[in-house]
PDB file of C-alpha atoms in Angstrom:
ATOM      1  CA  MET A 136      21.475  13.339 -11.952  1.00 73.00           C
ATOM      2  CA  SER A 137      20.373  16.848 -10.021  1.00 78.00           C
ATOM      3  CA  GLN A 138      21.349  16.657  -5.773  1.00 77.00           C
ATOM      4  CA  HIS A 139      17.578  16.572  -4.704  1.00 74.00           C
ATOM      5  CA  GLN A 140      17.228  12.988  -7.545  1.00 78.00           C
ATOM      6  CA  SER A 141      20.863  11.727  -4.973  1.00 78.00           C
ATOM      7  CA  ASP A 142      19.436  12.955  -1.485  1.00 87.00           C
ATOM      8  CA  TYR A 143      16.376  11.229  -2.791  1.00 89.00           C
ATOM      9  CA  PHE A 144      17.475   8.224  -3.986  1.00 92.00           C
ATOM     10  CA  ASP A 145      19.651   7.641  -0.809  1.00 91.00           C
ATOM     11  CA  SER A 146      17.301   8.679   1.437  1.00 92.00           C
ATOM     12  CA  LEU A 147      15.259   5.297   0.149  1.00 94.00           C
ATOM     13  CA  GLU A 148      18.458   3.628   0.501  1.00 93.00           C
ATOM     14  CA  ALA A 149      19.134   4.514   3.839  1.00 93.00           C
ATOM     15  CA  ALA A 150      15.990   3.290   4.478  1.00 93.00           C
ATOM     16  CA  ILE A 151      15.893  -0.413   2.804  1.00 94.00           C
ATOM     17  CA  VAL A 152      19.797  -0.733   4.589  1.00 93.00           C
ATOM     18  CA  ILE A 153      18.819   0.113   8.027  1.00 92.00           C
ATOM     19  CA  GLY A 154      15.020  -1.129   7.621  1.00 91.00           C
ATOM     20  CA  HIS A 155      15.613  -4.554   6.618  1.00 92.00           C
ATOM     21  CA  LYS A 156      19.795  -5.024   7.316  1.00 93.00           C
ATOM     22  CA  CYS A 157      21.101  -5.900   3.782  1.00 94.00           C
ATOM     23  CA  GLN A 158      22.403  -3.853   1.023  1.00 95.00           C
ATOM     24  CA  ALA A 159      20.131  -1.773  -1.639  1.00 95.00           C
ATOM     25  CA  ILE A 160      21.656  -0.603  -5.644  1.00 95.00           C
ATOM     26  CA  HIS A 161      18.257   1.549  -7.283  1.00 96.00           C
ATOM     27  CA  ARG A 162      17.387  -0.944 -10.264  1.00 96.00           C
ATOM     28  CA  ALA A 163      14.337   1.090 -11.956  1.00 96.00           C
ATOM     29  CA  THR A 164      11.669   3.704 -11.446  1.00 96.00           C
ATOM     30  CA  VAL A 165       8.026   2.932 -12.352  1.00 97.00           C
ATOM     31  CA  PHE A 166       4.922   5.644 -12.340  1.00 97.00           C
ATOM     32  CA  VAL A 167       2.110   3.623 -10.617  1.00 96.00           C
ATOM     33  CA  HIS A 168      -1.412   4.873 -10.401  1.00 93.00           C
ATOM     34  CA  GLU A 169      -3.970   3.288  -8.087  1.00 89.00           C
ATOM     35  CA  ARG A 170      -7.445   3.669  -9.339  1.00 86.00           C
ATOM     36  CA  THR A 171     -10.426   2.471  -7.827  1.00 80.00           C
ATOM     37  CA  GLU A 172     -12.571  -0.423 -10.525  1.00 79.00           C
ATOM     38  CA  TYR A 173     -14.997   3.317 -11.480  1.00 78.00           C
ATOM     39  CA  GLY A 174     -11.970   4.957 -12.429  1.00 80.00           C
ATOM     40  CA  LEU A 175     -11.548   8.059  -9.513  1.00 83.00           C
ATOM     41  CA  THR A 176      -7.777   7.779  -8.632  1.00 84.00           C
ATOM     42  CA  ILE A 177      -6.782   6.047  -4.986  1.00 85.00           C
ATOM     43  CA  TRP A 178      -2.842   7.099  -5.337  1.00 87.00           C
ATOM     44  CA  LYS A 179      -0.354   8.042  -7.912  1.00 91.00           C
ATOM     45  CA  GLY A 180       3.219   8.580  -7.656  1.00 93.00           C
ATOM     46  CA  ASN A 181       6.938   6.967  -8.681  1.00 95.00           C
ATOM     47  CA  VAL A 182       8.099   3.967  -7.095  1.00 97.00           C
ATOM     48  CA  GLU A 183      11.389   2.850  -6.830  1.00 97.00           C
ATOM     49  CA  VAL A 184      13.090  -0.714  -7.457  1.00 97.00           C
ATOM     50  CA  PHE A 185      16.103  -1.915  -5.699  1.00 97.00           C
ATOM     51  CA  ASP A 186      17.660  -5.079  -6.178  1.00 97.00           C
ATOM     52  CA  ILE A 187      18.948  -6.287  -2.311  1.00 96.00           C
ATOM     53  CA  HIS A 188      21.979  -8.258  -1.124  1.00 95.00           C
ATOM     54  CA  GLY A 189      21.855 -10.255   1.682  1.00 94.00           C
ATOM     55  CA  HIS A 190      18.454 -10.357   3.051  1.00 94.00           C
ATOM     56  CA  PRO A 191      17.415 -13.872   3.427  1.00 93.00           C
ATOM     57  CA  THR A 192      14.403 -14.152   1.668  1.00 92.00           C
ATOM     58  CA  ALA A 193      14.116 -11.353  -0.078  1.00 94.00           C
ATOM     59  CA  LYS A 194      15.886 -10.331  -4.146  1.00 95.00           C
ATOM     60  CA  ALA A 195      13.588  -6.451  -4.006  1.00 96.00           C
ATOM     61  CA  CYS A 196      12.715  -3.794  -2.127  1.00 96.00           C
ATOM     62  CA  TYR A 197      10.046  -1.043  -3.507  1.00 97.00           C
ATOM     63  CA  ALA A 198      10.335   2.446  -1.777  1.00 95.00           C
ATOM     64  CA  TRP A 199       8.769   5.311  -2.230  1.00 94.00           C
ATOM     65  CA  LYS A 200       8.216   8.822  -0.199  1.00 91.00           C
ATOM     66  CA  HIS A 201       5.091  10.392   0.666  1.00 85.00           C
ATOM     67  CA  SER A 202       5.490  14.025   1.593  1.00 81.00           C
ATOM     68  CA  GLU A 203       1.485  15.938   3.346  1.00 79.00           C
ATOM     69  CA  GLY A 204       2.740  19.242   4.989  1.00 83.00           C
ATOM     70  CA  ASP A 205       5.575  18.962   6.907  1.00 85.00           C
ATOM     71  CA  ASN A 206       5.319  15.430   7.503  1.00 85.00           C
ATOM     72  CA  THR A 207       7.488  12.622   5.701  1.00 85.00           C
ATOM     73  CA  ARG A 208       7.212   8.969   5.567  1.00 87.00           C
ATOM     74  CA  ILE A 209       9.673   6.389   3.457  1.00 91.00           C
ATOM     75  CA  PHE A 210       7.633   3.703   2.590  1.00 92.00           C
ATOM     76  CA  THR A 211       9.626   0.115   2.003  1.00 93.00           C
ATOM     77  CA  ILE A 212       8.590  -3.564   1.128  1.00 93.00           C
ATOM     78  CA  LEU A 213       9.957  -6.711   0.218  1.00 94.00           C
ATOM     79  CA  ASP A 214       9.252  -8.690  -2.498  1.00 94.00           C
ATOM     80  CA  ASN A 215       7.342 -12.303  -1.667  1.00 92.00           C
ATOM     81  CA  LYS A 216       4.892 -14.111  -3.252  1.00 90.00           C
ATOM     82  CA  LEU A 217       2.118 -11.627  -3.034  1.00 90.00           C
ATOM     83  CA  VAL A 218       3.960  -8.465  -3.377  1.00 93.00           C
ATOM     84  CA  ASN A 219       6.274  -9.426  -7.173  1.00 94.00           C
ATOM     85  CA  SER A 220       6.074  -5.868  -8.329  1.00 96.00           C
ATOM     86  CA  ALA A 221       5.591  -1.726  -7.705  1.00 96.00           C
ATOM     87  CA  GLN A 222       2.074  -1.793  -8.377  1.00 95.00           C
ATOM     88  CA  ARG A 223       1.253  -4.760  -5.725  1.00 94.00           C
ATOM     89  CA  ALA A 224       4.071  -2.713  -2.933  1.00 93.00           C
ATOM     90  CA  VAL A 225       1.272   0.260  -3.338  1.00 92.00           C
ATOM     91  CA  GLN A 226      -1.911  -1.589  -3.075  1.00 90.00           C
ATOM     92  CA  ALA A 227      -0.225  -3.618  -0.175  1.00 89.00           C
ATOM     93  CA  MET A 228      -0.014  -0.240   1.761  1.00 87.00           C
ATOM     94  CA  ILE A 229      -2.935   0.917   0.723  1.00 84.00           C
ATOM     95  CA  CYS A 230      -4.451  -2.421   2.098  1.00 83.00           C
ATOM     96  CA  SER A 231      -2.361  -2.903   5.195  1.00 78.00           C
ATOM     97  CA  ASP A 232      -3.971   1.270   5.384  1.00 64.00           C
ATOM     98  CA  GLN A 233      -0.322   2.214   5.678  1.00 59.00           C
ATOM     99  CA  GLN A 234      -0.329   4.605   3.395  1.00 52.00           C
ATOM    100  CA  PRO A 235      -2.532   7.684   3.074  1.00 51.00           C
ATOM    101  CA  VAL A 236      -5.652   7.060   0.611  1.00 48.00           C
ATOM    102  CA  LYS A 237      -6.100  10.347  -1.332  1.00 50.00           C
ATOM    103  CA  LEU A 238     -10.343   8.673  -2.112  1.00 47.00           C
ATOM    104  CA  ILE A 239     -12.652   8.442   0.711  1.00 46.00           C
ATOM    105  CA  PRO A 240     -15.411   6.295  -0.478  1.00 48.00           C
ATOM    106  CA  PRO A 241     -18.715   7.598   1.021  1.00 49.00           C
ATOM    107  CA  LEU A 242     -19.390   5.358   4.145  1.00 48.00           C
ATOM    108  CA  THR A 243     -22.764   3.704   2.606  1.00 47.00           C
ATOM    109  CA  ASN A 244     -20.892   2.105   0.540  1.00 57.00           C
ATOM    110  CA  GLY A 245     -17.897   1.275   2.230  1.00 60.00           C
ATOM    111  CA  LEU A 246     -18.861  -1.249   3.810  1.00 62.00           C
ATOM    112  CA  GLU A 247     -20.321  -3.100   0.692  1.00 67.00           C
ATOM    113  CA  ILE A 248     -16.730  -2.280  -1.314  1.00 71.00           C
ATOM    114  CA  LEU A 249     -14.893  -4.123   2.164  1.00 71.00           C
ATOM    115  CA  ARG A 250     -16.769  -7.357   1.513  1.00 72.00           C
ATOM    116  CA  GLN A 251     -15.789  -7.535  -1.996  1.00 76.00           C
ATOM    117  CA  GLN A 252     -12.441  -6.577  -1.258  1.00 77.00           C
ATOM    118  CA  MET A 253     -12.459  -9.489   1.619  1.00 76.00           C
ATOM    119  CA  GLU A 254     -13.367 -11.947  -0.945  1.00 78.00           C
ATOM    120  CA  GLU A 255     -11.645 -11.038  -3.260  1.00 78.00           C
ATOM    121  CA  THR A 256      -8.419 -11.506  -1.024  1.00 76.00           C
ATOM    122  CA  LYS A 257      -9.774 -14.765   0.548  1.00 74.00           C
ATOM    123  CA  LYS A 258      -9.560 -16.446  -2.778  1.00 75.00           C
ATOM    124  CA  LEU A 259      -6.310 -15.034  -3.859  1.00 74.00           C
ATOM    125  CA  ILE A 260      -4.926 -15.854  -0.459  1.00 69.00           C
ATOM    126  CA  HIS A 261      -6.103 -19.808  -0.932  1.00 69.00           C
ATOM    127  CA  GLU A 262      -4.156 -19.441  -3.998  1.00 70.00           C
ATOM    128  CA  THR A 263      -0.991 -18.255  -3.876  1.00 72.00           C
ATOM    129  CA  GLN A 264      -0.716 -20.247  -0.258  1.00 68.00           C
ATOM    130  CA  ILE A 265      -0.282 -17.977   2.288  1.00 63.00           C
ATOM    131  CA  LYS A 266       0.872 -18.831   6.013  1.00 63.00           C
ATOM    132  CA  SER A 267      -1.897 -17.148   8.719  1.00 62.00           C
ATOM    133  CA  GLU A 268       0.667 -15.737  10.361  1.00 64.00           C
ATOM    134  CA  GLU A 269       1.610 -13.422   7.720  1.00 65.00           C
ATOM    135  CA  LEU A 270      -1.815 -11.891   7.353  1.00 65.00           C
ATOM    136  CA  GLU A 271      -1.812 -10.872  11.715  1.00 73.00           C
ATOM    137  CA  GLY A 272      -2.080  -7.089  10.690  1.00 72.00           C
ATOM    138  CA  PRO A 273      -3.710  -6.756   7.656  1.00 73.00           C
ATOM    139  CA  ILE A 274      -7.133  -9.169   8.781  1.00 74.00           C
ATOM    140  CA  GLU A 275      -6.690  -6.859  12.064  1.00 76.00           C
ATOM    141  CA  THR A 276      -6.185  -3.351   9.531  1.00 76.00           C
ATOM    142  CA  ALA A 277      -9.656  -4.433   8.142  1.00 75.00           C
ATOM    143  CA  LYS A 278     -11.379  -5.262  10.991  1.00 76.00           C
ATOM    144  CA  GLN A 279     -10.495  -1.889  12.544  1.00 78.00           C
ATOM    145  CA  LEU A 280     -11.777  -0.176   8.663  1.00 77.00           C
ATOM    146  CA  GLU A 281     -15.240  -2.241   8.977  1.00 78.00           C
ATOM    147  CA  TRP A 282     -15.805  -1.271  12.425  1.00 79.00           C
ATOM    148  CA  GLN A 283     -14.683   2.030  11.103  1.00 77.00           C
ATOM    149  CA  ILE A 284     -17.372   2.661   8.167  1.00 78.00           C
ATOM    150  CA  ARG A 285     -20.118   0.571  10.515  1.00 75.00           C
ATOM    151  CA  ARG A 286     -19.873   2.843  13.229  1.00 76.00           C
ATOM    152  CA  ARG A 287     -19.746   6.280  10.814  1.00 73.00           C
ATOM    153  CA  THR A 288     -22.696   4.637   9.099  1.00 69.00           C
ATOM    154  CA  ARG A 289     -24.986   4.600  12.201  1.00 71.00           C
ATOM    155  CA  SER A 290     -24.124   7.968  13.302  1.00 65.00           C
ATOM    156  CA  GLY A 291     -25.300   9.176   9.440  1.00 60.00           C
ATOM    157  CA  GLU A 292     -21.504  11.191   9.286  1.00 52.00           C
ATOM    158  CA  SER A 293     -21.579   9.823   5.716  1.00 46.00           C
ATOM    159  CA  THR A 294     -21.880  12.692   3.201  1.00 45.00           C
ATOM    160  CA  GLY A 295     -21.775  10.433   0.253  1.00 46.00           C
ATOM    161  CA  LYS A 296     -19.465  12.866  -1.272  1.00 42.00           C
ATOM    162  CA  MET A 297     -16.317  11.184  -2.599  1.00 39.00           C
ATOM    163  CA  GLU A 298     -12.362  12.842  -3.524  1.00 39.00           C
ATOM    164  CA  LEU A 299     -11.706  13.119  -7.218  1.00 39.00           C
ATOM    165  CA  GLU A 300      -8.308  13.776  -9.301  1.00 36.00           C
TER     166      GLU A 300
END
């Protein structure tokens, strides 16, 4: 393992230890390529899977870095009923609006896509029996996104362009 790789894993491990107050041991690297139903890339990259010890509920943690210019962010998400894979961890971060999204859908279609996602989410919540207090953050984010889409659509900011990868 190169020094760069070692530093990468050490920084992710430190973020888990500090952020979640538990010990972490790297288990695997999983490549995730998240796409829309139309095949457009939303996010792709490696997610590191860590076994964790000393956390009251979680047994694993998913972590990765995202760099944009001089700004680098580390993302960590603990496994739970809903997030049980590297791909689900990325989806959770995208849905919570914490992960930068590379694809910007046309704003005229954005509201309909958001409605579809909300319906799918409602079904999933019902199936997994998630507690309502666990959803306060994602619900607030969805409301803000809907408001932004409506505002931009009304003001004519929609260009209809999509970033393809």
